[in-house]
Amino acid sequence: MSNSKQQRPCEYENYPISPEIIYYEGEPHYLICFGDNLQYQVVSVQSLFDASVELHKIITPNKKTAVSGIHLFGLQLECIDRNCKSRLRELKPNEESSKTTQIKRTKGLAKKEQIHFEDSIKDFYNPKDRVVLKALNFTVENKEYHVSFGKDDDVKKKQKLHSMTYIQDVENIPRDAYRHLAAIESILPREYAISQTRQEINTCMEKLIPINFIDLNSAIIQEDPSEEPDMIDPTIIEQVVNATGKGAYRSIKKILEYIVPLYVNEEKLDPEIPVIHLRISGDRRNVGRKVKHVMITVALLDDSMNLFKSDYHYTIVLFLGTENYSTLKVATNALIQELQELSNTGMVINDIFWRKSDWVISKSMSVLSENPTAYPELVLQEIKNEGLFNDITQNIIIKEIKNLKIQFEFWKIHGTDNWNYTSLMGDDQFCVLRNFNLTKLFDPECAALIKSLWDGFAELYDLLGGKKTDSQYFHLKAKVWYELFLKKTVVDPKTNTILEQELYRSSDVTPYIHVLVSHV
């Protein structure tokens, strides 16, 4: 006891008469009883607070236990209890509260709403109905809150991310544009999650179907230097220069290992009859004229419903440049080897052996997708060569094609003297091929000759699509059409007049035409 306390004598009249204060030798001792029956006691000679500290040490023997706030003992007065219950506690505004407090309030409100929702279900739905509260949305001072109930379904969440990644790629939605959309609509997956999903898919596909690179520098044939370039954007030109002489190839075997089980599950392939019909062709996409490149794809003819959909054509060869025999030979070298192996020995996919006699490999290199527009382009080129390409000719062509209910127009490429025009796709190609009035552009004899060539190809197209077409008959018709395509000019030696006008030269024969005539 300090000197100051010794100098202050104890005066009994200063303390109330209470069983909680006991006097020993003239000094007060403060007593706190605790326990279920108040059988335990804590005594302090200093103060009641000191006694409470000693009690705290007893009931919390763990020194690491943290206790905060004010602890009152023995103040169980009814007036205090009534005052505490009647006094409304004022909450801080949400914007002044901490993040932790905001989260606690949101969870508390959501929990109460969930209980209210579950209690109200019986008033609106049959007990057999499975009614589940999925989410709660509300705003506080224009700040949106979204609360999800139940455990996250990782499988569905992953499927949604895959779907969003697919849509973003197919519809060419830029990352920044999607990020702005996600900021407006909170329920959309975050852009970083989609980006991560895309990386995971790419990593997985690189392992399943790796991309191999091809060196085409030795096989590149330079284009006509007098031809004016279509590209004027320096960025595009730099990318093209960097990619020149490079190509990419994906193993057709790896692709089949990946897609065949899917086709079997969809019952488009029958494991009991292990026959796969392959089509090697172009991808049926309009790749444009700005950057010339060649793409070779593989598709399953067994999936006839999706044969003309680009999503079901799988890329196996891609390189920058134009089509010619030298580059195609180098670019398709690995593809040819794999096709020979498939034809000779077959392959095993999921313990199913696809025998060599069951392989039917179509060698039609995009005949149906590319050639219908090749002939109108040759006609336009001939008009240019003859110096007949002017405003009058353009108006005639536009008018005739619009009469066929097809939108078509010419436009001059900015900064050049070259002209571009609308690419015809799908059924529009064949509509022009069959119905364009060539007499509006050429003399009757020349128009009839070109029309016979177009009609001949249209007949080949119909024969190639027919299931009952005889291969020998098709080959014969293709030979006749080929001879007409390369028809030579016949001149009367006596009068030196042209008896029969030629159509096209041997240099106009594309690899597609060669394959159509010689290999289909």
XYZ file of C-alpha atoms in Angstrom:
520
model
C 0.000 0.000 0.000
C 1.386 3.405 -0.962
C 2.209 6.198 1.534
C -0.726 8.247 0.327
C -3.099 5.480 1.277
C -1.417 5.058 4.656
C -1.942 8.773 5.389
C -5.673 8.459 4.677
C -7.346 6.626 7.529
C -10.256 4.364 6.726
C -13.589 5.853 7.659
C -16.417 3.353 7.845
C -19.054 5.973 7.240
C -17.636 6.600 3.754
C -18.557 3.051 2.571
C -22.053 1.618 2.222
C -23.094 -1.361 4.208
C -22.868 -4.210 1.651
C -21.989 -7.908 1.781
C -19.649 -7.295 -1.210
C -17.387 -5.109 0.980
C -15.701 -6.801 3.921
C -13.575 -4.957 6.430
C -10.436 -6.530 7.819
C -8.416 -4.612 10.393
C -10.149 -1.426 9.451
C -9.461 -1.780 5.692
C -12.095 -2.604 3.033
C -11.667 -5.777 0.959
C -13.609 -6.040 -2.303
C -15.265 -9.375 -2.956
C -16.656 -10.868 -6.200
C -18.522 -14.155 -6.107
C -18.848 -16.255 -9.240
C -19.797 -19.721 -10.331
C -23.166 -21.386 -10.880
C -23.976 -21.101 -7.173
C -21.595 -18.214 -6.453
C -19.402 -20.700 -4.625
C -16.141 -19.108 -5.791
C -14.730 -15.764 -4.646
C -12.160 -13.212 -5.731
C -10.932 -10.651 -3.152
C -8.962 -7.459 -3.697
C -7.760 -4.961 -1.119
C -7.187 -2.274 -3.762
C -10.439 -1.756 -5.668
C -13.399 -3.453 -7.260
C -11.761 -3.021 -10.661
C -8.691 -4.870 -9.433
C -10.953 -7.693 -8.272
C -12.536 -7.851 -11.741
C -9.064 -8.085 -13.293
C -8.247 -11.030 -11.057
C -11.541 -12.654 -12.027
C -10.696 -12.141 -15.711
C -7.370 -13.914 -15.200
C -9.157 -16.889 -13.691
C -11.875 -17.298 -16.330
C -9.403 -16.685 -19.242
C -6.267 -18.629 -18.315
C -4.992 -18.425 -21.901
C -2.812 -15.326 -21.997
C -3.273 -14.963 -25.768
C -7.012 -14.461 -25.416
C -7.876 -10.906 -26.407
C -10.708 -9.133 -24.612
C -11.781 -5.637 -25.537
C -14.408 -3.239 -24.290
C -15.734 -2.436 -20.827
C -16.730 -5.208 -18.421
C -19.315 -4.420 -15.722
C -20.068 -6.711 -12.832
C -23.193 -6.717 -10.725
C -25.089 -4.015 -12.639
C -28.144 -6.144 -13.500
C -30.588 -3.336 -12.771
C -34.011 -3.355 -14.434
C -33.846 0.363 -15.227
C -30.564 -0.081 -17.078
C -31.916 -3.087 -18.972
C -35.073 -1.175 -20.020
C -33.013 1.797 -21.106
C -30.715 -0.363 -23.259
C -33.631 -2.056 -25.012
C -35.548 1.156 -25.671
C -32.576 3.050 -27.037
C -32.235 2.775 -30.846
C -28.733 2.283 -32.109
C -27.921 4.630 -34.983
C -25.932 3.004 -37.805
C -23.242 4.749 -39.752
C -23.977 5.609 -43.387
C -22.812 2.886 -45.730
C -20.227 5.060 -47.459
C -18.623 5.888 -44.087
C -18.457 2.247 -43.037
C -15.492 0.003 -43.617
C -15.458 -2.726 -46.259
C -15.797 -5.364 -43.549
C -18.882 -3.659 -42.118
C -20.440 -3.345 -45.567
C -19.896 -7.051 -46.223
C -21.375 -7.987 -42.825
C -24.450 -5.856 -43.462
C -24.893 -7.368 -46.936
C -24.609 -10.919 -45.628
C -26.954 -10.198 -42.729
C -29.606 -8.701 -44.989
C -29.232 -11.578 -47.458
C -29.627 -14.149 -44.671
C -32.841 -12.535 -43.422
C -34.225 -12.353 -46.955
C -33.360 -16.003 -47.501
C -35.260 -17.001 -44.349
C -38.224 -14.862 -45.386
C -38.117 -16.364 -48.892
C -38.071 -19.949 -47.608
C -40.935 -19.214 -45.191
C -43.013 -17.730 -48.031
C -42.524 -20.599 -50.511
C -45.386 -22.636 -49.071
C -47.791 -19.781 -49.786
C -47.046 -19.741 -53.518
C -45.734 -23.162 -54.596
C -46.526 -26.821 -54.160
C -44.298 -28.625 -51.625
C -43.083 -30.866 -54.460
C -41.788 -27.890 -56.414
C -38.073 -27.384 -56.023
C -37.807 -23.649 -55.435
C -34.286 -22.355 -54.852
C -33.170 -18.784 -54.213
C -30.134 -18.252 -56.411
C -29.211 -14.609 -55.991
C -30.191 -11.283 -54.464
C -29.476 -7.935 -56.136
C -29.903 -4.517 -54.522
C -28.285 -1.103 -54.500
C -27.134 1.205 -51.698
C -26.544 4.803 -52.795
C -26.309 3.607 -56.429
C -23.709 1.019 -55.468
C -24.758 -2.428 -56.662
C -24.574 -5.537 -54.497
C -24.950 -9.081 -55.782
C -25.304 -11.973 -53.326
C -25.255 -15.596 -54.500
C -26.793 -18.337 -52.381
C -25.528 -21.870 -52.128
C -22.186 -23.301 -53.160
C -20.601 -22.377 -56.483
C -20.950 -25.051 -59.152
C -17.406 -25.184 -60.512
C -18.463 -27.278 -63.509
C -21.176 -24.841 -64.615
C -18.884 -21.897 -63.921
C -16.216 -23.436 -66.160
C -18.759 -24.186 -68.886
C -19.959 -20.588 -68.804
C -16.396 -19.297 -69.134
C -15.808 -21.623 -72.093
C -19.012 -20.396 -73.753
C -18.112 -16.747 -73.203
C -14.615 -17.357 -74.598
C -16.101 -19.028 -77.677
C -18.539 -16.166 -78.294
C -15.823 -13.543 -77.835
C -13.607 -15.275 -80.400
C -16.305 -16.119 -82.953
C -17.891 -12.663 -82.876
C -14.491 -10.898 -82.742
C -15.300 -8.974 -79.554
C -12.178 -7.016 -78.473
C -10.965 -7.459 -74.910
C -11.363 -3.766 -74.072
C -14.922 -3.737 -75.418
C -15.862 -6.772 -73.319
C -14.179 -5.239 -70.264
C -16.438 -2.183 -70.598
C -19.518 -4.422 -70.945
C -18.550 -6.407 -67.852
C -18.148 -3.159 -65.904
C -21.736 -2.233 -66.779
C -23.247 -5.686 -66.178
C -21.887 -7.200 -62.974
C -23.181 -10.726 -63.632
C -20.906 -11.114 -66.667
C -17.662 -13.017 -66.020
C -14.645 -10.777 -65.584
C -12.417 -10.303 -68.616
C -9.352 -11.628 -66.817
C -11.204 -14.901 -66.153
C -12.041 -15.260 -69.857
C -8.446 -14.449 -70.801
C -7.192 -17.083 -68.387
C -9.667 -19.619 -69.794
C -8.472 -18.869 -73.334
C -4.868 -19.451 -72.283
C -5.820 -22.750 -70.659
C -7.634 -23.881 -73.822
C -4.696 -22.866 -76.023
C -2.236 -24.691 -73.773
C -4.399 -27.811 -73.818
C -4.836 -27.742 -77.612
C -1.105 -27.181 -78.148
C -0.512 -30.471 -76.353
C -3.303 -32.342 -78.158
C -2.738 -30.915 -81.656
C 0.642 -29.136 -81.821
C 1.364 -26.604 -84.577
C 4.443 -27.330 -86.699
C 6.115 -24.649 -88.796
C 7.075 -24.938 -92.462
C 9.907 -23.140 -94.262
C 8.625 -22.071 -97.689
C 11.391 -19.656 -98.685
C 12.823 -21.978 -101.325
C 9.423 -22.484 -102.969
C 8.165 -18.893 -103.075
C 7.395 -17.529 -106.524
C 7.458 -13.770 -106.716
C 4.320 -12.099 -107.994
C 4.212 -9.752 -110.947
C 6.173 -6.648 -109.805
C 4.041 -4.445 -112.042
C 0.936 -5.303 -110.034
C 0.032 -2.504 -107.661
C -0.165 -3.653 -104.041
C -3.518 -3.600 -102.310
C -1.934 -2.925 -98.924
C -0.925 0.586 -97.927
C -1.079 0.255 -94.131
C 2.573 0.086 -92.919
C 1.614 -2.089 -89.936
C -0.019 -4.703 -92.166
C 2.905 -4.550 -94.604
C 5.378 -5.184 -91.766
C 3.360 -8.163 -90.516
C 3.158 -9.606 -94.026
C 6.913 -9.195 -94.603
C 7.679 -10.923 -91.291
C 5.360 -13.824 -92.141
C 6.565 -14.289 -95.725
C 8.180 -17.663 -96.269
C 6.599 -19.180 -93.176
C 3.779 -21.670 -92.953
C 2.042 -23.815 -90.351
C 0.913 -27.434 -90.364
C -1.169 -29.515 -87.962
C -1.110 -33.300 -88.033
C -4.256 -34.735 -89.590
C -3.787 -37.820 -87.404
C -3.842 -35.706 -84.247
C -6.975 -33.944 -85.471
C -8.704 -37.273 -86.149
C -7.722 -38.587 -82.708
C -9.441 -35.552 -81.225
C -12.623 -35.291 -83.338
C -13.476 -38.928 -84.141
C -14.623 -39.801 -80.563
C -16.938 -36.768 -80.679
C -18.445 -37.895 -83.975
C -18.886 -41.411 -82.563
C -20.738 -40.030 -79.524
C -22.999 -38.035 -81.859
C -23.622 -41.245 -83.872
C -22.237 -39.695 -87.044
C -19.633 -42.459 -87.149
C -20.376 -46.107 -86.420
C -17.581 -48.035 -84.625
C -19.077 -51.265 -85.963
C -18.426 -50.008 -89.493
C -15.132 -48.111 -89.081
C -15.301 -46.091 -92.291
C -14.233 -42.457 -92.395
C -14.624 -40.315 -95.500
C -12.329 -37.303 -95.553
C -12.544 -34.168 -97.616
C -9.369 -32.137 -98.095
C -10.299 -28.664 -99.280
C -10.279 -24.949 -98.686
C -12.108 -23.612 -95.670
C -15.021 -21.972 -97.567
C -14.237 -18.613 -95.965
C -13.805 -15.321 -97.766
C -10.222 -14.549 -96.799
C -10.207 -11.288 -98.721
C -7.774 -9.812 -101.209
C -5.762 -7.579 -98.897
C -3.439 -10.338 -97.661
C -3.221 -13.379 -99.909
C -2.837 -16.659 -98.108
C -3.658 -20.317 -98.619
C -5.573 -22.437 -96.135
C -6.184 -26.180 -96.476
C -8.700 -27.902 -94.225
C -10.064 -31.355 -93.524
C -13.720 -32.205 -92.971
C -15.678 -35.417 -92.456
C -18.020 -36.177 -95.331
C -19.932 -38.440 -92.933
C -21.293 -35.284 -91.272
C -23.301 -34.203 -94.310
C -25.485 -31.750 -92.354
C -22.475 -29.627 -91.390
C -20.295 -30.181 -94.437
C -20.734 -26.627 -95.711
C -20.241 -24.959 -92.318
C -16.789 -23.507 -91.758
C -16.758 -24.497 -88.068
C -16.549 -28.154 -89.127
C -13.565 -27.637 -91.433
C -10.359 -28.129 -89.427
C -7.250 -26.258 -90.566
C -4.244 -28.432 -91.411
C -2.106 -26.131 -93.607
C -1.832 -22.335 -93.609
C 0.733 -20.140 -95.319
C 1.062 -16.635 -96.685
C 1.217 -16.205 -100.449
C -0.576 -17.358 -103.583
C -1.436 -20.834 -104.790
C 1.088 -22.484 -107.080
C 2.423 -25.982 -107.482
C 5.861 -25.374 -105.964
C 4.612 -23.900 -102.680
C 1.763 -26.407 -102.399
C 4.236 -29.261 -102.837
C 6.387 -28.072 -99.937
C 3.491 -27.007 -97.710
C 1.579 -30.274 -98.121
C 4.556 -32.642 -97.935
C 3.790 -33.780 -94.365
C 0.068 -33.947 -95.155
C 0.671 -36.203 -98.168
C 2.828 -38.552 -96.084
C 0.167 -38.846 -93.390
C -2.578 -39.442 -95.950
C -0.502 -42.233 -97.489
C 0.001 -43.796 -94.054
C -3.715 -43.584 -93.329
C -4.544 -45.111 -96.698
C -1.998 -47.936 -96.360
C -2.088 -48.871 -92.672
C -5.020 -47.020 -91.087
C -4.852 -45.987 -87.437
C -6.193 -46.878 -83.992
C -8.470 -44.409 -82.214
C -9.841 -45.357 -78.777
C -9.022 -49.048 -79.334
C -10.889 -49.079 -82.664
C -8.785 -49.993 -85.692
C -9.789 -48.136 -88.810
C -8.536 -50.469 -91.539
C -6.900 -49.316 -94.753
C -9.761 -50.605 -96.924
C -12.122 -48.405 -94.980
C -10.398 -45.142 -95.845
C -11.896 -43.037 -98.606
C -9.945 -39.836 -99.054
C -11.467 -37.175 -101.246
C -8.869 -35.155 -103.160
C -11.238 -32.398 -104.245
C -9.325 -29.285 -103.237
C -12.095 -26.754 -102.682
C -13.490 -27.152 -106.199
C -16.995 -26.355 -105.071
C -16.068 -23.390 -102.910
C -13.533 -21.548 -105.047
C -14.198 -22.130 -108.744
C -17.694 -20.613 -109.064
C -16.179 -17.177 -108.476
C -13.025 -17.910 -110.447
C -14.757 -17.608 -113.813
C -16.516 -14.286 -113.159
C -13.130 -12.989 -111.973
C -11.492 -14.209 -115.183
C -14.217 -12.450 -117.164
C -13.601 -9.218 -115.252
C -9.875 -9.561 -115.875
C -10.504 -10.053 -119.585
C -12.668 -6.921 -119.652
C -9.806 -5.005 -118.013
C -7.257 -6.388 -120.484
C -9.427 -5.295 -123.418
C -9.676 -1.793 -121.993
C -13.443 -2.102 -121.632
C -13.570 -1.598 -117.877
C -15.231 1.785 -117.455
C -18.236 3.369 -115.781
C -20.592 1.987 -118.441
C -19.312 -1.557 -117.969
C -19.529 -1.250 -114.195
C -23.112 -0.032 -114.364
C -24.078 -2.911 -116.667
C -22.540 -5.514 -114.340
C -24.086 -3.968 -111.223
C -27.514 -3.719 -112.868
C -27.471 -7.324 -114.137
C -26.406 -8.741 -110.774
C -28.967 -6.639 -108.916
C -31.631 -8.015 -111.290
C -30.741 -11.371 -109.744
C -31.614 -9.909 -106.300
C -27.947 -9.846 -105.262
C -26.189 -6.846 -103.737
C -23.054 -5.977 -105.711
C -20.858 -2.919 -106.209
C -17.412 -1.709 -107.298
C -15.173 0.681 -105.406
C -11.745 2.137 -106.001
C -9.019 1.206 -103.538
C -7.834 4.293 -101.708
C -4.507 5.603 -102.957
C -4.304 3.245 -105.960
C -5.732 2.812 -109.445
C -7.035 -0.665 -108.583
C -10.694 -1.547 -108.274
C -12.291 -3.917 -105.830
C -15.751 -5.446 -105.817
C -18.186 -7.350 -103.631
C -17.221 -10.989 -103.088
C -19.988 -13.413 -103.939
C -20.588 -16.106 -101.339
C -22.688 -19.261 -101.095
C -25.744 -19.489 -103.326
C -25.028 -16.047 -104.830
C -22.039 -17.550 -106.648
C -24.116 -20.158 -108.431
C -26.970 -17.770 -109.119
C -24.603 -15.490 -111.067
C -22.918 -18.486 -112.678
C -26.203 -19.793 -114.068
C -28.196 -16.629 -114.786
C -25.887 -13.715 -115.630
C -26.654 -12.304 -119.106
C -23.230 -12.223 -120.777
C -24.597 -10.714 -123.996
C -24.716 -7.386 -122.173
C -20.898 -7.405 -122.117
C -19.734 -9.473 -125.113
C -20.769 -10.129 -128.670
C -23.277 -12.996 -129.022
C -20.708 -15.560 -130.193
C -18.253 -14.871 -127.376
C -21.050 -14.688 -124.805
C -22.419 -18.055 -125.937
C -18.956 -19.612 -125.653
C -18.424 -18.316 -122.120
C -21.971 -19.316 -121.146
C -21.359 -22.868 -122.359
C -18.267 -23.001 -120.160
C -20.209 -21.766 -117.148
C -23.064 -24.176 -117.807
C -20.578 -27.021 -118.116
C -19.154 -26.284 -114.712
C -22.631 -25.989 -113.209
C -23.350 -29.472 -114.572
C -20.133 -30.796 -112.992
C -21.164 -29.222 -109.710
C -24.538 -30.966 -109.782
C -22.915 -34.293 -110.718
C -20.363 -34.000 -107.937
C -23.134 -33.437 -105.404
C -25.236 -36.348 -106.627
C -25.048 -39.578 -104.648
C -25.693 -41.780 -107.697
C -23.205 -40.120 -110.052
C -21.063 -42.582 -112.006
C -17.370 -41.760 -111.554
C -16.452 -42.659 -115.140
C -19.215 -40.449 -116.523
C -18.108 -37.576 -114.291
C -14.490 -37.989 -115.415
C -15.582 -37.909 -119.065
C -17.657 -34.747 -118.578
C -14.771 -33.093 -116.697
C -12.403 -33.835 -119.603
C -14.849 -32.309 -122.100
C -15.240 -29.226 -119.948
C -11.448 -28.934 -119.557
C -10.949 -29.010 -123.312
C -13.537 -26.271 -123.705
C -11.761 -24.217 -121.030
C -8.505 -24.393 -123.029
C -10.163 -23.992 -126.408
C -7.682 -22.557 -128.898
C -8.283 -19.857 -131.457
C -8.995 -21.258 -134.927
C -7.922 -19.023 -137.832
C -8.812 -19.502 -141.499
C -5.403 -19.633 -143.230
C -6.813 -18.348 -146.500
C -8.704 -15.308 -145.229
C -6.818 -14.934 -141.930
C -10.119 -14.526 -140.141
C -10.900 -15.969 -136.721
C -13.276 -18.890 -137.010
C -13.362 -19.861 -133.329
C -12.325 -17.647 -130.431
C -10.124 -19.067 -127.682
C -11.222 -18.904 -124.057
C -8.375 -19.291 -121.580
C -4.686 -20.135 -121.623
C -2.853 -22.997 -119.918
C -1.512 -20.519 -117.354
C -5.109 -19.893 -116.260
C -5.451 -23.505 -115.090
C -5.430 -23.431 -111.285
C -4.494 -26.373 -109.039
C -8.203 -26.714 -108.263
C -9.076 -27.204 -111.938
C -6.262 -29.740 -112.322
C -7.509 -31.718 -109.319
C -11.104 -31.533 -110.542
C -10.237 -32.951 -113.954
C -7.456 -35.392 -113.086
C -8.069 -36.652 -109.565
C -11.752 -36.451 -108.607
